[in-house]
Short mmCIF file of C-alpha atoms in Angstrom, two decimals:
data_model
loop_
_atom_site.label_atom_id
_atom_site.label_comp_id
_atom_site.label_asym_id
_atom_site.label_seq_id
_atom_site.Cartn_x
_atom_site.Cartn_y
_atom_site.Cartn_z
CA MET A 7 -3.09 -56.05 -17.68
CA LYS A 8 -0.31 -54.71 -15.43
CA ARG A 9 1.96 -54.30 -18.46
CA ILE A 10 -0.73 -52.35 -20.31
CA LEU A 11 -1.30 -50.11 -17.29
CA LEU A 12 2.44 -49.54 -16.88
CA LEU A 13 2.79 -48.70 -20.57
CA PHE A 14 -0.10 -46.24 -20.25
CA VAL A 15 1.57 -44.51 -17.27
CA ILE A 16 4.89 -44.31 -19.14
CA CYS A 17 3.16 -42.75 -22.14
CA LEU A 18 1.50 -40.18 -19.92
CA PHE A 19 4.85 -39.34 -18.31
CA VAL A 20 6.59 -38.97 -21.66
CA GLN A 21 3.75 -36.80 -22.93
CA SER A 22 3.90 -34.52 -19.85
CA VAL A 23 7.67 -34.13 -20.20
CA SER A 24 7.22 -33.27 -23.87
CA VAL A 25 4.64 -30.62 -23.06
CA ALA A 26 6.80 -29.17 -20.28
CA GLN A 27 9.76 -28.89 -22.63
CA GLU A 28 7.75 -26.88 -25.14
CA GLY A 29 8.21 -23.80 -22.97
CA VAL A 30 11.34 -22.13 -21.66
CA ASP A 31 13.85 -24.67 -20.35
CA PHE A 32 15.01 -23.23 -17.03
CA ARG A 33 18.04 -25.25 -15.99
CA ASN A 34 18.52 -26.12 -12.32
CA ILE A 35 22.14 -24.95 -12.16
CA SER A 36 24.18 -22.18 -10.53
CA LEU A 37 24.99 -18.95 -12.32
CA GLU A 38 28.63 -20.04 -12.69
CA GLU A 39 27.51 -23.26 -14.36
CA ALA A 40 25.10 -21.31 -16.58
CA LEU A 41 27.95 -19.07 -17.77
CA GLU A 42 30.10 -22.11 -18.56
CA GLN A 43 27.29 -23.81 -20.49
CA ALA A 44 26.52 -20.61 -22.37
CA LYS A 45 30.14 -20.37 -23.47
CA ALA A 46 30.13 -23.99 -24.63
CA GLU A 47 26.82 -23.58 -26.50
CA ASP A 48 27.60 -20.10 -27.91
CA LYS A 49 24.62 -18.55 -26.13
CA LEU A 50 23.87 -15.83 -23.61
CA VAL A 51 22.50 -16.35 -20.11
CA PHE A 52 18.95 -15.29 -19.28
CA VAL A 53 18.24 -14.91 -15.56
CA ASP A 54 14.79 -14.65 -14.02
CA CYS A 55 14.99 -13.13 -10.53
CA TYR A 56 11.67 -13.79 -8.80
CA THR A 57 10.01 -14.19 -5.41
CA PRO A 58 7.17 -16.53 -4.36
CA TRP A 59 4.98 -13.61 -3.20
CA CYS A 60 5.26 -11.65 -6.46
CA GLY A 61 2.08 -11.91 -8.55
CA PRO A 62 3.67 -10.78 -11.86
CA CYS A 63 6.53 -13.26 -11.27
CA HIS A 64 3.99 -16.06 -10.88
CA ARG A 65 2.17 -15.09 -14.08
CA MET A 66 5.42 -15.11 -16.06
CA LEU A 67 6.38 -18.54 -14.72
CA THR A 68 2.96 -20.15 -15.13
CA GLU A 69 1.40 -18.38 -18.12
CA VAL A 70 4.11 -16.83 -20.30
CA PHE A 71 7.27 -18.92 -20.12
CA PRO A 72 5.50 -22.33 -20.53
CA ARG A 73 4.21 -21.33 -23.98
CA LYS A 74 5.76 -23.00 -27.01
CA GLU A 75 6.49 -19.64 -28.64
CA ALA A 76 8.48 -18.66 -25.55
CA GLY A 77 10.45 -21.91 -25.66
CA ASP A 78 11.21 -21.50 -29.35
CA TYR A 79 12.57 -18.01 -28.76
CA PHE A 80 14.50 -18.37 -25.51
CA ASN A 81 15.89 -21.92 -25.69
CA SER A 82 17.68 -21.26 -28.99
CA ARG A 83 19.36 -18.08 -27.72
CA PHE A 84 19.92 -18.49 -24.00
CA VAL A 85 20.91 -20.74 -21.19
CA CYS A 86 17.94 -19.91 -18.96
CA VAL A 87 18.01 -20.00 -15.17
CA LYS A 88 15.67 -18.70 -12.49
CA TYR A 89 16.39 -17.93 -8.86
CA ASP A 90 14.12 -17.36 -5.88
CA MET A 91 15.68 -14.21 -4.43
CA THR A 92 14.21 -14.83 -0.97
CA LYS A 93 16.46 -17.84 -0.45
CA ASP A 94 19.63 -17.41 1.58
CA GLU A 95 21.87 -18.85 -1.13
CA ASN A 96 20.82 -16.05 -3.49
CA VAL A 97 21.55 -13.10 -1.19
CA GLU A 98 24.93 -12.41 -2.79
CA LEU A 99 23.40 -12.74 -6.25
CA ASN A 100 20.84 -10.14 -5.27
CA LYS A 101 23.55 -7.73 -4.11
CA LYS A 102 25.71 -8.35 -7.17
CA PHE A 103 22.96 -7.43 -9.64
CA ARG A 104 21.30 -4.82 -7.37
CA VAL A 105 17.84 -6.31 -7.81
CA ALA A 106 15.31 -3.88 -6.31
CA ALA A 107 12.04 -4.95 -7.98
CA TYR A 108 10.43 -8.19 -9.09
CA PRO A 109 10.46 -9.78 -11.50
CA THR A 110 13.85 -8.64 -12.78
CA PHE A 111 15.29 -10.25 -15.90
CA ILE A 112 19.00 -10.07 -16.68
CA ILE A 113 20.88 -10.88 -19.89
CA ILE A 114 24.54 -11.81 -19.35
CA ARG A 115 27.42 -12.66 -21.63
CA PRO A 116 29.38 -15.86 -20.91
CA ASP A 117 32.22 -13.68 -19.56
CA GLY A 118 29.85 -12.27 -16.91
CA THR A 119 29.16 -8.90 -18.54
CA VAL A 120 25.62 -7.71 -17.83
CA LEU A 121 24.12 -6.60 -21.12
CA HIS A 122 20.65 -5.67 -19.96
CA LYS A 123 18.22 -5.56 -17.03
CA GLN A 124 14.47 -5.35 -17.34
CA THR A 125 11.88 -5.23 -14.57
CA GLY A 126 8.18 -5.98 -14.85
CA ALA A 127 6.00 -8.60 -16.49
CA GLY A 128 4.03 -8.74 -19.73
CA ASP A 129 2.76 -11.07 -22.42
CA LEU A 130 5.07 -12.34 -25.15
CA ASN A 131 4.04 -9.61 -27.60
CA TYR A 132 5.39 -7.09 -25.10
CA PHE A 133 8.19 -9.09 -23.54
CA ILE A 134 10.08 -10.47 -26.54
CA PRO A 135 10.67 -6.99 -28.07
CA CYS A 136 12.07 -5.94 -24.68
CA VAL A 137 14.49 -8.86 -24.80
CA GLU A 138 15.37 -8.03 -28.40
CA ALA A 139 16.27 -4.52 -27.29
CA GLY A 140 18.49 -6.11 -24.65
CA LEU A 141 20.41 -7.97 -27.35
CA ASN A 142 21.18 -4.84 -29.36
CA ASP A 143 24.12 -2.75 -28.12
CA SER A 144 22.46 0.42 -29.43
CA THR A 145 19.45 -0.10 -27.17
CA ASN A 146 20.63 -2.25 -24.26
CA LEU A 147 21.88 -1.04 -20.90
CA TRP A 148 25.51 -1.99 -21.49
CA GLY A 149 25.72 -0.25 -24.88
CA LEU A 150 24.07 2.94 -23.65
CA GLU A 151 26.33 3.05 -20.60
CA GLN A 152 29.38 2.80 -22.88
CA GLU A 153 28.02 5.54 -25.13
CA TYR A 154 27.31 7.84 -22.17
CA ALA A 155 30.80 7.27 -20.75
CA ARG A 156 32.38 8.32 -24.06
CA GLY A 157 30.55 11.68 -23.89
CA GLY A 158 28.78 13.63 -26.59
CA MET A 159 25.47 11.82 -26.21
CA SER A 160 22.63 13.58 -28.01
CA ASN A 161 19.50 14.59 -26.09
CA VAL A 162 17.40 11.91 -27.80
CA ARG A 163 19.95 9.23 -26.94
CA LEU A 164 20.19 10.55 -23.38
CA MET A 165 16.45 10.12 -23.02
CA ALA A 166 16.75 6.55 -24.31
CA TYR A 167 19.45 5.90 -21.71
CA GLN A 168 17.26 7.30 -18.95
CA ALA A 169 14.36 5.09 -20.05
CA VAL A 170 16.54 1.97 -19.96
CA LEU A 171 17.83 2.87 -16.50
CA ALA A 172 14.25 3.33 -15.31
CA ASP A 173 13.25 -0.05 -16.79
CA ALA A 174 16.18 -1.60 -14.94
CA PHE A 175 14.91 0.06 -11.73
CA ASP A 176 18.23 1.82 -11.26
CA CYS A 177 16.40 4.76 -9.69
CA ASP A 178 19.37 6.87 -8.60
CA LYS A 179 21.03 6.86 -12.01
CA ALA A 180 17.71 7.30 -13.81
CA THR A 181 16.92 10.35 -11.67
CA GLY A 182 20.33 11.88 -12.33
CA ILE A 183 20.07 11.39 -16.10
CA TYR A 184 16.51 12.75 -16.10
CA ARG A 185 17.64 15.95 -14.37
CA GLU A 186 20.64 16.27 -16.66
CA LEU A 187 18.46 15.92 -19.73
CA TRP A 188 15.89 18.43 -18.51
CA GLY A 189 18.64 20.94 -17.84
CA ARG A 190 20.08 20.48 -21.32
CA LEU A 191 16.82 20.99 -23.20
CA SER A 192 15.67 24.36 -24.44
CA ASP A 193 12.05 25.39 -23.93
CA LYS A 194 11.42 24.75 -27.61
CA GLU A 195 12.79 21.21 -27.36
CA ARG A 196 10.68 20.50 -24.30
CA LEU A 197 7.58 21.01 -26.45
CA GLN A 198 8.57 18.48 -29.10
CA LYS A 199 7.08 15.02 -29.58
CA GLU A 200 10.49 13.38 -29.12
CA PHE A 201 10.53 14.47 -25.48
CA TRP A 202 6.87 13.88 -24.57
CA ARG A 203 7.99 10.89 -22.51
CA LEU A 204 9.58 13.27 -19.99
CA TYR A 205 6.10 14.23 -18.77
CA THR A 206 4.83 10.64 -18.51
CA ASP A 207 7.83 9.61 -16.41
CA ASN A 208 7.45 9.05 -12.68
CA TYR A 209 9.98 11.82 -12.04
CA CYS A 210 7.50 14.37 -13.40
CA THR A 211 5.52 14.60 -10.17
CA PHE A 212 2.48 16.84 -9.65
CA ASP A 213 4.55 19.43 -7.79
CA SER A 214 7.59 19.37 -10.11
CA PRO A 215 8.82 22.15 -12.44
CA MET A 216 8.39 19.70 -15.33
CA CYS A 217 4.69 19.30 -14.58
CA GLU A 218 4.22 23.05 -14.30
CA PHE A 219 5.96 23.53 -17.65
CA MET A 220 3.68 20.94 -19.25
CA LEU A 221 0.54 22.63 -17.89
CA ALA A 222 1.73 26.05 -19.02
CA HIS A 223 2.39 24.83 -22.57
CA LEU A 224 -0.28 22.14 -22.89
CA ASP A 225 -1.72 23.41 -26.18
CA GLU A 226 1.67 23.29 -27.91
CA ILE A 227 2.50 19.88 -26.44
CA ARG A 228 -0.87 18.51 -27.52
CA ALA A 229 -0.30 19.83 -31.05
CA ASN A 230 3.18 18.29 -31.28
CA ALA A 231 2.77 14.99 -29.41
CA GLY A 232 -0.83 14.32 -30.44
CA GLN A 233 -3.87 15.42 -28.47
CA GLU A 234 -5.32 11.92 -28.17
CA GLU A 235 -2.16 10.49 -26.65
CA VAL A 236 -1.64 13.44 -24.33
CA ASP A 237 -5.24 13.50 -23.12
CA ARG A 238 -5.27 9.74 -22.58
CA PHE A 239 -2.29 10.09 -20.27
CA LEU A 240 -3.81 13.06 -18.43
CA LEU A 241 -7.08 11.20 -17.90
CA THR A 242 -5.23 8.23 -16.45
CA ARG A 243 -2.89 10.24 -14.25
CA TYR A 244 -5.25 12.84 -12.85
CA GLY A 245 -8.25 10.51 -12.91
CA GLY A 246 -6.35 8.00 -10.77
CA MET A 247 -5.49 10.65 -8.20
CA LEU A 248 -9.02 12.08 -8.13
CA GLU A 249 -10.43 8.60 -7.69
CA LYS A 250 -8.40 8.19 -4.51
CA TRP A 251 -9.94 11.37 -3.12
CA ILE A 252 -13.40 10.24 -4.24
CA LYS A 253 -13.07 6.91 -2.46
CA GLY A 254 -11.61 8.42 0.71
CA LEU A 255 -8.35 6.51 0.29
CA GLU A 256 -5.00 7.46 1.79
CA ILE A 257 -3.20 10.05 -0.35
CA ARG A 258 0.57 9.77 -0.26
CA ASP A 259 1.37 12.26 -3.01
CA SER A 260 2.67 15.64 -1.87
CA ILE A 261 0.08 17.65 -3.79
CA SER A 262 -2.86 19.03 -1.83
CA PHE A 263 -6.44 18.57 -2.95
CA GLU A 264 -6.75 22.27 -3.69
CA ASP A 265 -3.63 22.29 -5.86
CA LEU A 266 -4.76 19.12 -7.64
CA CYS A 267 -8.11 20.73 -8.48
CA SER A 268 -6.32 23.85 -9.70
CA GLN A 269 -4.28 21.74 -12.12
CA VAL A 270 -7.32 19.80 -13.31
CA GLU A 271 -9.12 23.03 -14.18
CA ARG A 272 -6.27 23.86 -16.57
CA LEU A 273 -6.61 20.59 -18.50
CA ASN A 274 -10.01 21.34 -20.08
CA LEU A 275 -11.17 17.71 -19.88
CA PRO A 276 -14.89 17.39 -19.00
CA ARG A 277 -14.53 13.91 -17.49
CA LEU A 278 -11.91 15.17 -15.04
CA ASP A 279 -13.95 18.26 -14.25
CA GLU A 280 -16.84 16.02 -13.25
CA MET A 281 -14.56 13.91 -11.06
CA ARG A 282 -13.15 17.06 -9.49
CA VAL A 283 -16.63 18.23 -8.45
CA LEU A 284 -17.46 14.76 -7.17
CA ALA A 285 -14.25 14.60 -5.14
CA GLY A 286 -14.98 18.04 -3.72
CA TRP A 287 -18.33 16.86 -2.36
CA VAL A 288 -16.61 13.89 -0.72
CA VAL A 289 -13.78 15.94 0.77
CA ASN A 290 -16.17 18.57 2.10
CA GLN A 291 -18.74 15.97 3.21
CA GLU A 292 -21.50 17.53 1.14
CA VAL A 293 -23.62 14.40 1.32
CA GLN A 294 -26.84 15.96 0.04
CA ALA A 295 -25.22 17.35 -3.11
CA LEU A 296 -23.51 14.02 -3.74
CA THR A 297 -26.73 12.07 -3.17
CA ASP A 298 -28.73 14.29 -5.52
CA TRP A 299 -26.06 13.90 -8.20
CA ILE A 300 -25.96 10.10 -7.82
CA ALA A 301 -29.77 9.90 -7.93
CA LYS A 302 -29.73 11.86 -11.19
CA LYS A 303 -26.99 9.68 -12.69
CA MET A 304 -28.39 6.34 -11.50
CA PRO A 305 -30.87 5.69 -14.37
CA GLU A 306 -28.22 6.02 -17.09
CA GLY A 307 -25.39 4.19 -15.28
CA ASN A 308 -24.51 0.50 -15.51
CA SER A 309 -23.64 -1.70 -12.53
CA GLN A 310 -19.97 -0.63 -12.58
CA ALA A 311 -20.96 3.04 -12.54
CA VAL A 312 -23.35 2.48 -9.63
CA ARG A 313 -20.57 0.79 -7.68
CA PHE A 314 -18.32 3.78 -8.37
CA TYR A 315 -21.01 6.15 -7.07
CA ALA A 316 -21.33 3.98 -3.97
CA ASP A 317 -17.60 4.10 -3.33
CA ALA A 318 -17.82 7.89 -3.45
CA PHE A 319 -20.71 7.89 -0.99
CA GLN A 320 -18.78 5.62 1.35
CA GLY A 321 -15.71 7.84 0.90
CA ILE A 322 -17.46 10.58 2.87
CA SER A 323 -17.22 8.41 5.96
CA TRP A 324 -13.94 6.63 5.22
CA GLY A 325 -12.08 9.86 4.67
CA HIS A 326 -13.24 11.38 7.94
CA ASP A 327 -12.95 8.57 10.52
CA PHE A 328 -16.71 7.98 10.37
CA ASN A 329 -17.59 11.49 11.59
CA VAL A 330 -20.37 11.91 9.06
CA PRO A 331 -23.22 14.38 8.54
CA GLU A 332 -26.52 13.71 10.29
CA ASN A 333 -28.34 13.06 7.02
CA TYR A 334 -25.79 10.48 5.84
CA SER A 335 -27.96 7.51 6.84
CA SER A 336 -31.16 8.85 5.26
CA CYS A 337 -29.32 9.67 2.04
CA GLY A 338 -27.89 6.15 2.00
CA SER A 339 -31.39 4.69 2.39
CA ARG A 340 -32.58 6.72 -0.58
CA LEU A 341 -29.70 5.49 -2.77
CA ALA A 342 -30.11 1.88 -1.63
CA GLU A 343 -33.75 1.92 -2.71
CA LEU A 344 -32.83 3.44 -6.06
CA THR A 345 -30.27 0.67 -6.53
CA VAL A 346 -32.84 -2.04 -5.84
CA ASN A 347 -35.21 -0.31 -8.25
CA LYS A 348 -32.52 -0.45 -10.92
CA MET A 349 -31.87 -4.13 -10.23
CA GLU A 350 -35.57 -4.91 -10.55
CA GLU A 351 -35.75 -3.03 -13.87
CA GLN A 352 -32.96 -5.18 -15.27
CA GLY A 353 -34.56 -8.33 -13.86
CA THR A 354 -33.44 -11.53 -15.58
CA ASN A 355 -30.97 -9.53 -17.70
CA LEU A 356 -28.76 -9.22 -14.63
CA SER A 357 -25.46 -11.09 -14.89
CA SER A 358 -23.42 -12.49 -12.00
CA SER A 359 -21.02 -9.59 -12.48
CA ASP A 360 -23.91 -7.09 -12.29
CA LEU A 361 -25.20 -8.67 -9.09
CA SER A 362 -21.77 -8.56 -7.49
CA GLU A 363 -21.40 -4.85 -8.33
CA TYR A 364 -24.91 -3.97 -7.12
CA PHE A 365 -24.53 -5.85 -3.84
CA GLY A 366 -21.21 -4.09 -3.32
CA ALA A 367 -22.96 -0.78 -3.89
CA LEU A 368 -25.75 -1.64 -1.47
CA SER A 369 -23.21 -2.41 1.25
CA CYS A 370 -21.77 1.09 0.76
CA PHE A 371 -25.11 2.89 0.74
CA GLN A 372 -26.57 1.12 3.76
CA ARG A 373 -24.72 -0.91 6.37
CA GLU A 374 -27.88 -2.68 7.58
CA MET A 375 -30.35 -3.57 4.86
CA PRO A 376 -34.03 -2.89 5.75
CA ILE A 377 -36.26 -5.95 5.73
CA GLU A 378 -38.48 -4.55 2.99
CA LEU A 379 -35.51 -4.20 0.62
CA CYS A 380 -34.38 -7.70 1.59
CA ARG A 381 -37.78 -9.08 0.64
CA ARG A 382 -37.61 -7.40 -2.75
CA LEU A 383 -34.10 -8.74 -3.31
CA VAL A 384 -35.16 -12.29 -2.45
CA VAL A 385 -37.99 -12.12 -4.98
CA LEU A 386 -35.50 -10.80 -7.52
CA GLY A 387 -33.12 -13.66 -6.72
CA ASP A 388 -35.82 -16.27 -7.21
CA ASN A 389 -36.26 -14.97 -10.77
CA VAL A 390 -32.62 -14.35 -11.63
CA LEU A 391 -30.73 -17.31 -10.13
CA PRO A 392 -32.34 -19.98 -12.35
CA VAL A 393 -31.17 -18.23 -15.52
CA LEU A 394 -27.60 -17.49 -14.41
CA PRO A 395 -24.85 -19.66 -15.90
CA ASP A 396 -23.72 -22.51 -13.65
CA ASP A 397 -20.16 -21.31 -13.22
CA GLU A 398 -17.78 -20.61 -10.32
CA ARG A 399 -19.62 -17.38 -9.46
CA LEU A 400 -23.06 -18.92 -9.01
CA PRO A 401 -22.48 -20.25 -5.45
CA GLY A 402 -21.47 -16.76 -4.33
CA MET A 403 -24.63 -15.29 -5.83
CA LYS A 404 -26.75 -17.86 -4.01
CA ARG A 405 -25.04 -17.05 -0.72
CA MET A 406 -25.82 -13.35 -1.12
CA PHE A 407 -29.52 -14.02 -1.58
CA ASP A 408 -29.46 -16.54 1.29
CA ASP A 409 -28.09 -13.77 3.50
CA MET A 410 -31.14 -11.68 2.58
CA ARG A 411 -33.42 -14.56 3.60
CA ARG A 412 -31.72 -14.83 6.97
CA VAL A 413 -32.18 -11.11 7.58
CA ILE A 414 -35.91 -11.54 6.87
CA GLU A 415 -36.18 -14.56 9.16
CA GLN A 416 -34.46 -12.74 12.02
CA GLY A 417 -36.68 -9.73 11.54
CA ASN A 418 -39.80 -11.87 11.71
CA LYS A 419 -38.87 -13.43 15.04
#
């Protein structure tokens, strides 16, 4: 029996080792040893610079690199190593490669020449093409640096060089090349599809000449680069900034709210115009106008939309150190009741996700829930909880309804 058990354990161990080796084989060796082994095996070195606190680093190490497809690609081409850059023994390595963001991936020749640097995480469909670009001297960092040093680089190639520098998080060089390229381009070239990326780059800030040029020539840029692509970017960029104002969050960008609104008006995008008006009510603490608008929108909105409205309502207080209008509380009571009405209408069609969003909204509308609303929520919970799936979210849903019961019990004492 002991022999059978031992054999079973050995089989399990062998099986686990086999599974582990399906992914990327990161060797526990120094960089110098990795370079030597790469030379002997006629491979390149692939270095993963990570930190324990970096979420994207963790996803790469636990979700992407263990996949068989990753192992098939990397193990045949590279000697792979990974280094925790928070450890003292890797301080010099950090300085040598000027790692400023995590994760950073570096491709190195056996002679120590750095071919490419890439920051950021992604799935294999995104990541492997990035590595492929790092293997090609016409697209990798080393090749583009050589081409730039020789002089005579075309504007299109200069933009490619700037993009690679930005991906490597070499911010100083990327900024310099960006400015050089912008200065070289004629106004006509700045309108072309080939250079649309200049406006999506982080260096094109809201208060920059590049942004002003884009706004002044938006119709031509839309026609050349594609209106759908341009508008998708504008919705993301300006919508993200407006959302911060709507939620009363800290704004670190240099543009003022007034200037932001002025730019949004020039975009002719209805969704952003609506957000601009909404943000204006929050900034100016026009709680009645905001409440009336939310009450009108509530019937047609889903749980995520209601939570967004609630964040805006709460933004009136968060953005002003809780110095709020006198009617703030009464308006919140009105919206809380409308939210409970909406929950009751959905009834047993409510999902755990819906409940989480609605409870989050209620906490924004009213800091202390009235007993009457608690009673209605408990009745709702008695109907909804039995039909919810028994998954990891169910205990949290039960706790929320239990909290309502405790509020009722305390109120009855």
